[in-house]
mmCIF file of C-alpha atoms and ligand atoms in Angstrom:
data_model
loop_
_atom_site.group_PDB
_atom_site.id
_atom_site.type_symbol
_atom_site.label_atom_id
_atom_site.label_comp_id
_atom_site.label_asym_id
_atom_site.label_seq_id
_atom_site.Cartn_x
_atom_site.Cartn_y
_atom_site.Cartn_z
ATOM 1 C CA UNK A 1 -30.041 -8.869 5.766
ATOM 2 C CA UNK A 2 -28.462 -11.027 8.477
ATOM 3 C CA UNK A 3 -25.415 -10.280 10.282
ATOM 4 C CA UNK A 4 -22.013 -10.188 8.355
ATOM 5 C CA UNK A 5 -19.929 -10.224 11.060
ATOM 6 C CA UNK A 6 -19.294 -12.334 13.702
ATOM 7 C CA UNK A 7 -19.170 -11.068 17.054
ATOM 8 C CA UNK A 8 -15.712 -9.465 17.493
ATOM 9 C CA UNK A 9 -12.925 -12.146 18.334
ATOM 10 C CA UNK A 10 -10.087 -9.525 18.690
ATOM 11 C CA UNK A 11 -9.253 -10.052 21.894
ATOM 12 C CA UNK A 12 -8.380 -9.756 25.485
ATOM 13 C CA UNK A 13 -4.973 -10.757 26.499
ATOM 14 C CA UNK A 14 -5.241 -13.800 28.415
ATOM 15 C CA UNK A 15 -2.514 -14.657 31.232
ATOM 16 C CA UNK A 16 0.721 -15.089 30.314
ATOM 17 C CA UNK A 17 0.192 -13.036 27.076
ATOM 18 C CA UNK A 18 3.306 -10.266 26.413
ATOM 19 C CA UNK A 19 1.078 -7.940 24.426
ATOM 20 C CA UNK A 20 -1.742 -6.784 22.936
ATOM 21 C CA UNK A 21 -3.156 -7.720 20.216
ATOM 22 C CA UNK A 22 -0.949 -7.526 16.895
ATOM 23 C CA UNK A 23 1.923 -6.961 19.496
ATOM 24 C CA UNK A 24 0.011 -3.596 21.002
ATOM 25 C CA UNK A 25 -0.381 -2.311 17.103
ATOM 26 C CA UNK A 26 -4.515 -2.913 17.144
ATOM 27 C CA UNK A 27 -6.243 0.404 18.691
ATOM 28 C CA UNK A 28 -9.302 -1.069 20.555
ATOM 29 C CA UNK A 29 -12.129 1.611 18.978
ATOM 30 C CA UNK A 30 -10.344 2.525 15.958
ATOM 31 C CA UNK A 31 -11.964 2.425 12.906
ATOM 32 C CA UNK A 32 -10.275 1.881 9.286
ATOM 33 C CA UNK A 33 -9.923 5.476 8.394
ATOM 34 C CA UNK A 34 -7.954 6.079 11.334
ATOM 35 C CA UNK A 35 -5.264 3.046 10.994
ATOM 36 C CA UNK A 36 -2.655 2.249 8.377
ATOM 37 C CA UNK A 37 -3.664 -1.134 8.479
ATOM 38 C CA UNK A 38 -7.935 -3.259 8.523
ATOM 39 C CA UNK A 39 -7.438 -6.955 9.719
ATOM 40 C CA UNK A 40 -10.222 -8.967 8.592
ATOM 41 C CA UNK A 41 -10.529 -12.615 9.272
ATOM 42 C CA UNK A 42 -12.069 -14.618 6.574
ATOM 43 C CA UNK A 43 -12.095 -18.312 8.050
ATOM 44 C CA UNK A 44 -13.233 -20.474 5.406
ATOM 45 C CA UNK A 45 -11.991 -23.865 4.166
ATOM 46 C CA UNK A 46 -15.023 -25.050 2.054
ATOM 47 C CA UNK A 47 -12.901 -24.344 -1.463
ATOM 48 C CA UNK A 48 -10.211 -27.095 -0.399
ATOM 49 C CA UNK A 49 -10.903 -30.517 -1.079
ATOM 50 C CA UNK A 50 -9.099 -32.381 1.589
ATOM 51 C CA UNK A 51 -7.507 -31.840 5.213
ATOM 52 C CA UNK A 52 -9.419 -28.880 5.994
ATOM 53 C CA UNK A 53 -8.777 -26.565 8.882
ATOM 54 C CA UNK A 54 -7.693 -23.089 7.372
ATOM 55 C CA UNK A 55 -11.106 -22.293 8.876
ATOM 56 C CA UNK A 56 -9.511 -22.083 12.170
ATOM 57 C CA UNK A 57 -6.214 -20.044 11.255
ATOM 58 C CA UNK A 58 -7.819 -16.411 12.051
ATOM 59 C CA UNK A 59 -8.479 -17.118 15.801
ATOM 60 C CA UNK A 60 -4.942 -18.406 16.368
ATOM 61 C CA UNK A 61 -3.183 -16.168 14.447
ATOM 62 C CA UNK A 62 -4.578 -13.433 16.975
ATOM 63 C CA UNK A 63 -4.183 -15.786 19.826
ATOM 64 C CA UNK A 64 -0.395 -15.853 19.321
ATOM 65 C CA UNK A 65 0.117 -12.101 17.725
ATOM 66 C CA UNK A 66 -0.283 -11.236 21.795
ATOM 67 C CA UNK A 67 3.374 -12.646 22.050
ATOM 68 C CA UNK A 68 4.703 -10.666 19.042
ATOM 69 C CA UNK A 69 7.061 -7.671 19.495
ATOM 70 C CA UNK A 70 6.020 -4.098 17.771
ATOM 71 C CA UNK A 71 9.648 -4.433 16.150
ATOM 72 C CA UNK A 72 10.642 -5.743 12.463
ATOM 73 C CA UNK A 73 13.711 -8.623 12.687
ATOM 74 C CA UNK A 74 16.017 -5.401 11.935
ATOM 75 C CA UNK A 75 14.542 -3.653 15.115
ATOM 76 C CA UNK A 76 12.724 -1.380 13.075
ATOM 77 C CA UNK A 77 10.029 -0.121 15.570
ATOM 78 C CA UNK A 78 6.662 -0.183 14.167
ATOM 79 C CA UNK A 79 4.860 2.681 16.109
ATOM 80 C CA UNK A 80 4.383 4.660 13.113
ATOM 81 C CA UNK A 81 1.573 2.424 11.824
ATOM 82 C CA UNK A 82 -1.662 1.061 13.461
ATOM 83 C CA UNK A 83 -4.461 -1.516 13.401
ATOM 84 C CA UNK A 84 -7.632 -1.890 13.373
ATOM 85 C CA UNK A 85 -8.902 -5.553 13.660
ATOM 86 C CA UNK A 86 -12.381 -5.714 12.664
ATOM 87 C CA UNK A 87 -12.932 -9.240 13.286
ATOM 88 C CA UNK A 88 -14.094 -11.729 10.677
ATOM 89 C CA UNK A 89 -16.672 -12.003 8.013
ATOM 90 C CA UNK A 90 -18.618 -15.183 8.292
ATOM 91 C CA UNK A 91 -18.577 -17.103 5.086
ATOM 92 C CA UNK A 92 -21.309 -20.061 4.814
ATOM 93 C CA UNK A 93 -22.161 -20.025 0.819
ATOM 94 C CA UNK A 94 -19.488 -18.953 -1.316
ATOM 95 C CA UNK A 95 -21.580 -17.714 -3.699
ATOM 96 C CA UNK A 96 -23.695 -15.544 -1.824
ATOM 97 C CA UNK A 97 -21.018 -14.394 0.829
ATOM 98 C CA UNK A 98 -17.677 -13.815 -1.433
ATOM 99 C CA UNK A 99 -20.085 -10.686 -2.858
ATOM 100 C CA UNK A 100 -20.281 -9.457 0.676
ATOM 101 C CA UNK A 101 -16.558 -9.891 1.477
ATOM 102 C CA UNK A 102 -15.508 -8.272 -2.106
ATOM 103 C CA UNK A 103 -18.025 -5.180 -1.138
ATOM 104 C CA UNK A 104 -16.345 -4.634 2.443
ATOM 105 C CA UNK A 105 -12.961 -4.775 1.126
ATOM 106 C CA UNK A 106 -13.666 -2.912 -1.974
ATOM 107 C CA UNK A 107 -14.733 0.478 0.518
ATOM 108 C CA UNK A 108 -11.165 0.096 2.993
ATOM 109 C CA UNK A 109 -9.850 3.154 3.220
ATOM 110 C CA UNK A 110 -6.316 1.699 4.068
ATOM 111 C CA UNK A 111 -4.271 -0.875 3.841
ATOM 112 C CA UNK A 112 -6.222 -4.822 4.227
ATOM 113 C CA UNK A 113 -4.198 -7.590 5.885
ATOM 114 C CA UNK A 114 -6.779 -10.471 4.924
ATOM 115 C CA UNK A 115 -6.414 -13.579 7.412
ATOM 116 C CA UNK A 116 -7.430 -16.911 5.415
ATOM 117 C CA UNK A 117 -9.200 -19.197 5.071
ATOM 118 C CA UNK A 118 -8.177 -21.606 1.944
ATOM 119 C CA UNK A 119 -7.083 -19.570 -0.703
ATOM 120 C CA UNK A 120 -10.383 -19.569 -2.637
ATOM 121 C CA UNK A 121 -11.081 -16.676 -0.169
ATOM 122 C CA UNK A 122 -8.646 -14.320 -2.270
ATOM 123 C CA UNK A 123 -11.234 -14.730 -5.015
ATOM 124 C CA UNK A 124 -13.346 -12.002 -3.743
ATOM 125 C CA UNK A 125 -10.164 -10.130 -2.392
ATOM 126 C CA UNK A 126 -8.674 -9.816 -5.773
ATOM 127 C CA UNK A 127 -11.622 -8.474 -7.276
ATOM 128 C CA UNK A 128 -12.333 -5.952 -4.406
ATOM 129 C CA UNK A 129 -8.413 -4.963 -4.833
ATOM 130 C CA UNK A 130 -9.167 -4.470 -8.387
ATOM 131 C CA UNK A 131 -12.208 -2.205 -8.123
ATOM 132 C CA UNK A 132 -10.314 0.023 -5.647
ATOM 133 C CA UNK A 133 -7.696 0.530 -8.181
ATOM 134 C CA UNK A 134 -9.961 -0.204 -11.170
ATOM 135 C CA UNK A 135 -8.513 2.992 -13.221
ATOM 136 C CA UNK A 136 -4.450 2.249 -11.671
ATOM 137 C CA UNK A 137 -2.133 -0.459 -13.038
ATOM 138 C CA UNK A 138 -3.022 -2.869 -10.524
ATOM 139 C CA UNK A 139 0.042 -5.770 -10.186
ATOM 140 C CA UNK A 140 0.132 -9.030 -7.895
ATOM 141 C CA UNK A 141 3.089 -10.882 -6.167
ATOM 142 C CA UNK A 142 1.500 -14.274 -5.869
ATOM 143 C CA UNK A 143 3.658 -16.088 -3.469
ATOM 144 C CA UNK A 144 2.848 -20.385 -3.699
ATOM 145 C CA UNK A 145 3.611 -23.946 -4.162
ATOM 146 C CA UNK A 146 0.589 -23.897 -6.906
ATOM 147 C CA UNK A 147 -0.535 -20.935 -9.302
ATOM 148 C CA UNK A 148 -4.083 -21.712 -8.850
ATOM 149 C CA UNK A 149 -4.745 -20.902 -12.250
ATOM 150 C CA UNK A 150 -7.564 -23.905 -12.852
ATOM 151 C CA UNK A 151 -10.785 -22.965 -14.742
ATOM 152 C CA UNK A 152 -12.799 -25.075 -12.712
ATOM 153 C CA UNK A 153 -11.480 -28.014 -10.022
ATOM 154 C CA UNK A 154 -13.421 -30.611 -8.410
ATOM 155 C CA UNK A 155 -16.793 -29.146 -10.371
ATOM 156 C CA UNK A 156 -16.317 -25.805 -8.990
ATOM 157 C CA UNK A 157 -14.937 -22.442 -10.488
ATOM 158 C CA UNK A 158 -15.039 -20.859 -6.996
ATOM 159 C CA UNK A 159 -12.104 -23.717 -5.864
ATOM 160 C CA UNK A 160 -8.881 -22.570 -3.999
ATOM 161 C CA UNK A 161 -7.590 -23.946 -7.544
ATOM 162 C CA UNK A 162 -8.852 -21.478 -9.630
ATOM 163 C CA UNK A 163 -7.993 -18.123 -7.781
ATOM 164 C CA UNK A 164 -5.492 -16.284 -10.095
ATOM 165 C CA UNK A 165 -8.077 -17.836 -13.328
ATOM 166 C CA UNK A 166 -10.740 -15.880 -11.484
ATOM 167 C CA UNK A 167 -8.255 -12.520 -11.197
ATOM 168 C CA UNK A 168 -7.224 -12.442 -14.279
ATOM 169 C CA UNK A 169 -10.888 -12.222 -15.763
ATOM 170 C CA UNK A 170 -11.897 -9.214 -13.720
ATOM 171 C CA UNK A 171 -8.341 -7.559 -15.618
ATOM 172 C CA UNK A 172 -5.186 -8.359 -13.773
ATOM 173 C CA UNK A 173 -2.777 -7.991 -16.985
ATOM 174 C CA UNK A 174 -0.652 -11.035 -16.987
ATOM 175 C CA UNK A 175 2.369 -9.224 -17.248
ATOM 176 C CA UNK A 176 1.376 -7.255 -13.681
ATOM 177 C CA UNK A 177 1.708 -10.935 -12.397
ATOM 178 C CA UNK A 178 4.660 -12.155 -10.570
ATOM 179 C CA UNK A 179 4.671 -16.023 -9.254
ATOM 180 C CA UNK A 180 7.254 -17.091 -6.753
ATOM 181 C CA UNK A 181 7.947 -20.628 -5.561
ATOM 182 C CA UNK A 182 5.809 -22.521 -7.479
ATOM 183 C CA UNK A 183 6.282 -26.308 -8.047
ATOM 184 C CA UNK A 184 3.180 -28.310 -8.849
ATOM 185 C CA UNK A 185 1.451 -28.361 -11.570
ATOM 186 C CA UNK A 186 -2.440 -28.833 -13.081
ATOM 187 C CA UNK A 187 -2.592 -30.220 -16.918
ATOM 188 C CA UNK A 188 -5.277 -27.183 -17.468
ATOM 189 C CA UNK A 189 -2.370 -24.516 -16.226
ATOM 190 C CA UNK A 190 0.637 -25.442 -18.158
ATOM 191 C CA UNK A 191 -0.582 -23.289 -21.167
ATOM 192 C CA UNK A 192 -1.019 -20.237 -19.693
ATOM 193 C CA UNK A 193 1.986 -20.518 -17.196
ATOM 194 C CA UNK A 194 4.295 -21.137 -20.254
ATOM 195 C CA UNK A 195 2.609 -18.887 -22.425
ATOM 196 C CA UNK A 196 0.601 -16.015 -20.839
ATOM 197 C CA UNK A 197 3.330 -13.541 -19.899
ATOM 198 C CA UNK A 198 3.165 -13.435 -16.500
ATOM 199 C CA UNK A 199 6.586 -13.575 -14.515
ATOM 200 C CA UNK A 200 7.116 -16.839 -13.175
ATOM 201 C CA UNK A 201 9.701 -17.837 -10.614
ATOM 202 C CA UNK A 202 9.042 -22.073 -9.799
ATOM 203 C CA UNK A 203 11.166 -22.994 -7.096
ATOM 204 C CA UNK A 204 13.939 -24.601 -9.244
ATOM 205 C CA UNK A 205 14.480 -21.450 -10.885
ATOM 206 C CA UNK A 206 14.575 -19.537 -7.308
ATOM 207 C CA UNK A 207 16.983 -22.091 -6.106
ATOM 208 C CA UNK A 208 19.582 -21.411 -9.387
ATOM 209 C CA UNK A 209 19.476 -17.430 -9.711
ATOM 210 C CA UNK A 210 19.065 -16.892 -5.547
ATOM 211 C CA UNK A 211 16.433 -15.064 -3.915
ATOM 212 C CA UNK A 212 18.151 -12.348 -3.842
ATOM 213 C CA UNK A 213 17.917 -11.594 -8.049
ATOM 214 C CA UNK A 214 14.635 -13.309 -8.157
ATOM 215 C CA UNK A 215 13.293 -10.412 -5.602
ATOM 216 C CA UNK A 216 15.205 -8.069 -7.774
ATOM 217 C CA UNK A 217 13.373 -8.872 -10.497
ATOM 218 C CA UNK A 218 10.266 -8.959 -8.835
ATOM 219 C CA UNK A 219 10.246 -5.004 -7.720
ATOM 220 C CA UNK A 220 11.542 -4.092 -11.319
ATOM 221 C CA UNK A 221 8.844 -6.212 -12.857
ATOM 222 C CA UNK A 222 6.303 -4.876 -10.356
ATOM 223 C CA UNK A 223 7.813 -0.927 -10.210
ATOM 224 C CA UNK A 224 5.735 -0.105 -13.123
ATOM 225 C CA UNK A 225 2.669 -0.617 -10.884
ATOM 226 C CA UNK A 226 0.475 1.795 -9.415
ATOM 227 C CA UNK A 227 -0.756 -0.605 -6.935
ATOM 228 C CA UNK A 228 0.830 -3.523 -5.598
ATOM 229 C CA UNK A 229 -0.580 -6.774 -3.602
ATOM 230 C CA UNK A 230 0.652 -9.595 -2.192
ATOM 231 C CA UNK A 231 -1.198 -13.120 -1.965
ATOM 232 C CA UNK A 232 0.531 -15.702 -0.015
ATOM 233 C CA UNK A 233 -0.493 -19.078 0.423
ATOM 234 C CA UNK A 234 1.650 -21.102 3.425
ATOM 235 C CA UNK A 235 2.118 -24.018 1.611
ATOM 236 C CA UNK A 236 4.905 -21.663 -0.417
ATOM 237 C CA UNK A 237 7.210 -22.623 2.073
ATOM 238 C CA UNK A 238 8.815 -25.816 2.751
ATOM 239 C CA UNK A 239 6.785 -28.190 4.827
ATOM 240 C CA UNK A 240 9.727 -27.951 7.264
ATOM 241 C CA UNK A 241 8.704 -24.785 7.591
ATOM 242 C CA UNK A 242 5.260 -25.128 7.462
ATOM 243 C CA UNK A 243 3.489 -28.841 8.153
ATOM 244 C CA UNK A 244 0.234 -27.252 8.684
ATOM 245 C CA UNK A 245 -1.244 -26.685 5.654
ATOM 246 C CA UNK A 246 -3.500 -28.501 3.503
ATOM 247 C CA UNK A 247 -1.761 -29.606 0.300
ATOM 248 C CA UNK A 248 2.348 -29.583 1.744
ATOM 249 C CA UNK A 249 4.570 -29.966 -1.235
ATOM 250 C CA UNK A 250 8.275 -30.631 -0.351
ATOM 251 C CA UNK A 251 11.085 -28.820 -1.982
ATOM 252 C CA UNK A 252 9.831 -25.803 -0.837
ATOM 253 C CA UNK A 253 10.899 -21.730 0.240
ATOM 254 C CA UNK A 254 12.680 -21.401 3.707
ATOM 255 C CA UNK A 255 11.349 -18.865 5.645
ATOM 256 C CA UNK A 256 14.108 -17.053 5.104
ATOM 257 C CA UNK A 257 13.896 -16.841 1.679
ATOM 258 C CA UNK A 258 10.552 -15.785 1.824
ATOM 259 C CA UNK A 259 11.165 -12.802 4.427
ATOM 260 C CA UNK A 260 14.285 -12.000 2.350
ATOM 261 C CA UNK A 261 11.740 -11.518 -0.609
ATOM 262 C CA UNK A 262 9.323 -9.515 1.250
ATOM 263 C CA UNK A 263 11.710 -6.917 2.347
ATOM 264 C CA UNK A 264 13.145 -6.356 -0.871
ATOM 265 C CA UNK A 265 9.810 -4.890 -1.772
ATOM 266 C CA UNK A 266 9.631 -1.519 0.198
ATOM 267 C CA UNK A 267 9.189 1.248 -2.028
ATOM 268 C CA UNK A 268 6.938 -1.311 -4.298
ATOM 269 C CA UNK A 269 3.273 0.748 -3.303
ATOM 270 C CA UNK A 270 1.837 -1.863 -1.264
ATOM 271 C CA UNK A 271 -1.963 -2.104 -0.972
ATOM 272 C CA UNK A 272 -2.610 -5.374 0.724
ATOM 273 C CA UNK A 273 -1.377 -9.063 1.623
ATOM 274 C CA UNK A 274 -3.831 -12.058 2.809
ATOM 275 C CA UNK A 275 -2.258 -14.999 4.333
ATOM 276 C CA UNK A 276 -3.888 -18.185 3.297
ATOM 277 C CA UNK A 277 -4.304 -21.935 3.792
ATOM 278 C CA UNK A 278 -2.583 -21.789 7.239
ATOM 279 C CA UNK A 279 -4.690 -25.242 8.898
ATOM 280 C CA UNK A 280 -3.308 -24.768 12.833
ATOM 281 C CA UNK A 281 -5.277 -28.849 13.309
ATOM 282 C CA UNK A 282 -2.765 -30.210 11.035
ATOM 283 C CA UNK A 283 0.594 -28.748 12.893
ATOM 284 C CA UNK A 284 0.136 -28.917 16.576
ATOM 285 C CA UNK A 285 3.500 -27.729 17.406
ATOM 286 C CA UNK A 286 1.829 -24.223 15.577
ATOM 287 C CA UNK A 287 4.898 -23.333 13.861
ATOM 288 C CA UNK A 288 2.909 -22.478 11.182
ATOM 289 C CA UNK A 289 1.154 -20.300 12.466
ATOM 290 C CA UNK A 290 4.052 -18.528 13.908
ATOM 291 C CA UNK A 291 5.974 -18.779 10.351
ATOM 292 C CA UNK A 292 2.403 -16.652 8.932
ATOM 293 C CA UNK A 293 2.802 -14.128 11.503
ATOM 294 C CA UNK A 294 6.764 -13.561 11.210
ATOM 295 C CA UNK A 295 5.455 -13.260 7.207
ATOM 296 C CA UNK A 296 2.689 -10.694 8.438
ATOM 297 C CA UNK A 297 4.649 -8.630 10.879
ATOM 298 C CA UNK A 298 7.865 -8.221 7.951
ATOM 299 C CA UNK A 299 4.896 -6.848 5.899
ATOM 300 C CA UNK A 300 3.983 -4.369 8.183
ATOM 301 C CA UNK A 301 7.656 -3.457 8.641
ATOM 302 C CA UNK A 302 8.038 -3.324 4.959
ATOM 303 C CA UNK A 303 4.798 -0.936 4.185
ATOM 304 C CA UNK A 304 5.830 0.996 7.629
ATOM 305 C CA UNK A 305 9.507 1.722 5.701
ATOM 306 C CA UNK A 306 7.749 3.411 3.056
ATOM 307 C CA UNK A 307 6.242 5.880 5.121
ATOM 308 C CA UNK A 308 8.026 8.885 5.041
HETATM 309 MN MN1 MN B 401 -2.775 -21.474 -3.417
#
């Protein structure tokens, strides 16, 4: 068995740095059972076909979460709820390691914030999600410029393509499925986007009824759930927003829409968000990777509302 883990990066504050890591919320020690919230980085860009680099978005997503706040936008404080950042999981071979990744996740006993990677790393974190609630009604807010819903791209079923394909065979019902932001398109997902059932919001449609109703319909569509999580892939918003990113399609969420989404959802039972194709090479003024942690400090707010 060789090592599954790479040594761990969560770090030391380095001069200049305002805060700990995950703005003082990570408990150096901790383990899972302890915290509201397991950080696992899964860098891995081998499921994207061109201008790689999500790879590298774990290490600077930490880098800069030591100049985060412990404080939502609406000063919420957030020292109800805790981390525990376990590092990353080294992924080489898709095939052999997205077994591994889906078997760590699958045994969190609280809530995973999954650091991409391209977004074929969700592949194994939808099907962990799914065994931990394998007897709940399991439901997904799928946040993206693409649904991903390819049977096989570029030869390979295991693509950052085909994720939601791949989720909805291990028994995501369609109608637990909520797409938001959506505006590009494969020939071999136009069938089961029109016809499936599953709630979809393209960005046209999000521009004419407002965020506001779209999120309203979201948590009703979603409220029937016993389990809710949230996959977000960068490239949702607007490459204004968010240049670094592998595929950037214009036309795009702001990140205010997108926060105004997220924060409709407390009271939704939250179970887990991952953060995906976030490529810090391709954006060197790193708003991007800011833009992913404003996304992934509003979803700790959001889950740390819901505690009573
Ligand atoms: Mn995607």
């Amino acid at each position: 068995m060789y090592n599954l883990f790479m040594p761990a990066t969560p770090g030391s504050p380095e001069p200049g740095d305002t805060h700990g890591l995950w703005a003082d919320l990570h408990c150096p020690g901790s383990t899972p059972a302890e915290t509201t919230f397991t950080v696992l980085g899964l860098p891995y860009d081998g499921g994207a076909t061109i201008r790689r680099g999500a790879r590298l978005a774990p290490e600077r997503l930490r880098r800069w979460s030591h100049h985060l706040t412990p404080y939502t936008e609406d000063r919420t404080p957030l020292s109800a709820v805790s981390i525990c950042d376990l590092g990353n999981i080294a992924i080489h071979d898709p095939e052999r390691d997205f077994p591994l990744v889906r078997q760590r996740i699958a045994t969190l006993p609280n809530i995973p914030i999954l650091l991409g990677g391209d977004h074929s790393v969700t592949i194994p974190i939808l099907q962990a999600q799914r065994l931990r609630y394998k007897d709940r009604r399991f439901g997904l807010l799928w946040v993206d410029a693409h649904p991903d819903l390819c049977d096989s791209f570029g030869g390979s079923p295991l693509s950052h393509a085909c994720v939601l394909r791949r989720g909805l065979e291990v028994g995501i019902r369609q109608e637990d499925v909520c797409l938001v932001g959506l505006r590009s398109w494969e020939a071999q997902e136009i069938d089961l986007i029109e016809n499936g059932g599953m709630h979809v919001y393209p960005m046209p449609l999000v521009e004419e009824r407002g965020i506001q109703q779209v999120a309203a319909e979201v948590c009703k569509a979603l409220a029937v759930c016993d389990a809710v999580h949230i996959s977000l892939d960068i490239d949702c918003l607007d490459p204004a927003y968010a240049p670094g990113t592998g595929i950037p399609e214009a036309g795009g969420m702001s990140a205010r829409q997108v926060l105004t989404l997220l924060k409709s959802l407390v009271g939704l039972p939250l179970v887990g968000l991952d953060v995906v194709e976030v490529a810090p090479n391709l954006d060197p003024s790193e708003a991007t990777v800011f833009a992913a942690l404003k996304i992934i400090m509003e979803f700790i707010g959001v889950v740390s509302r819901g505690i009573p």
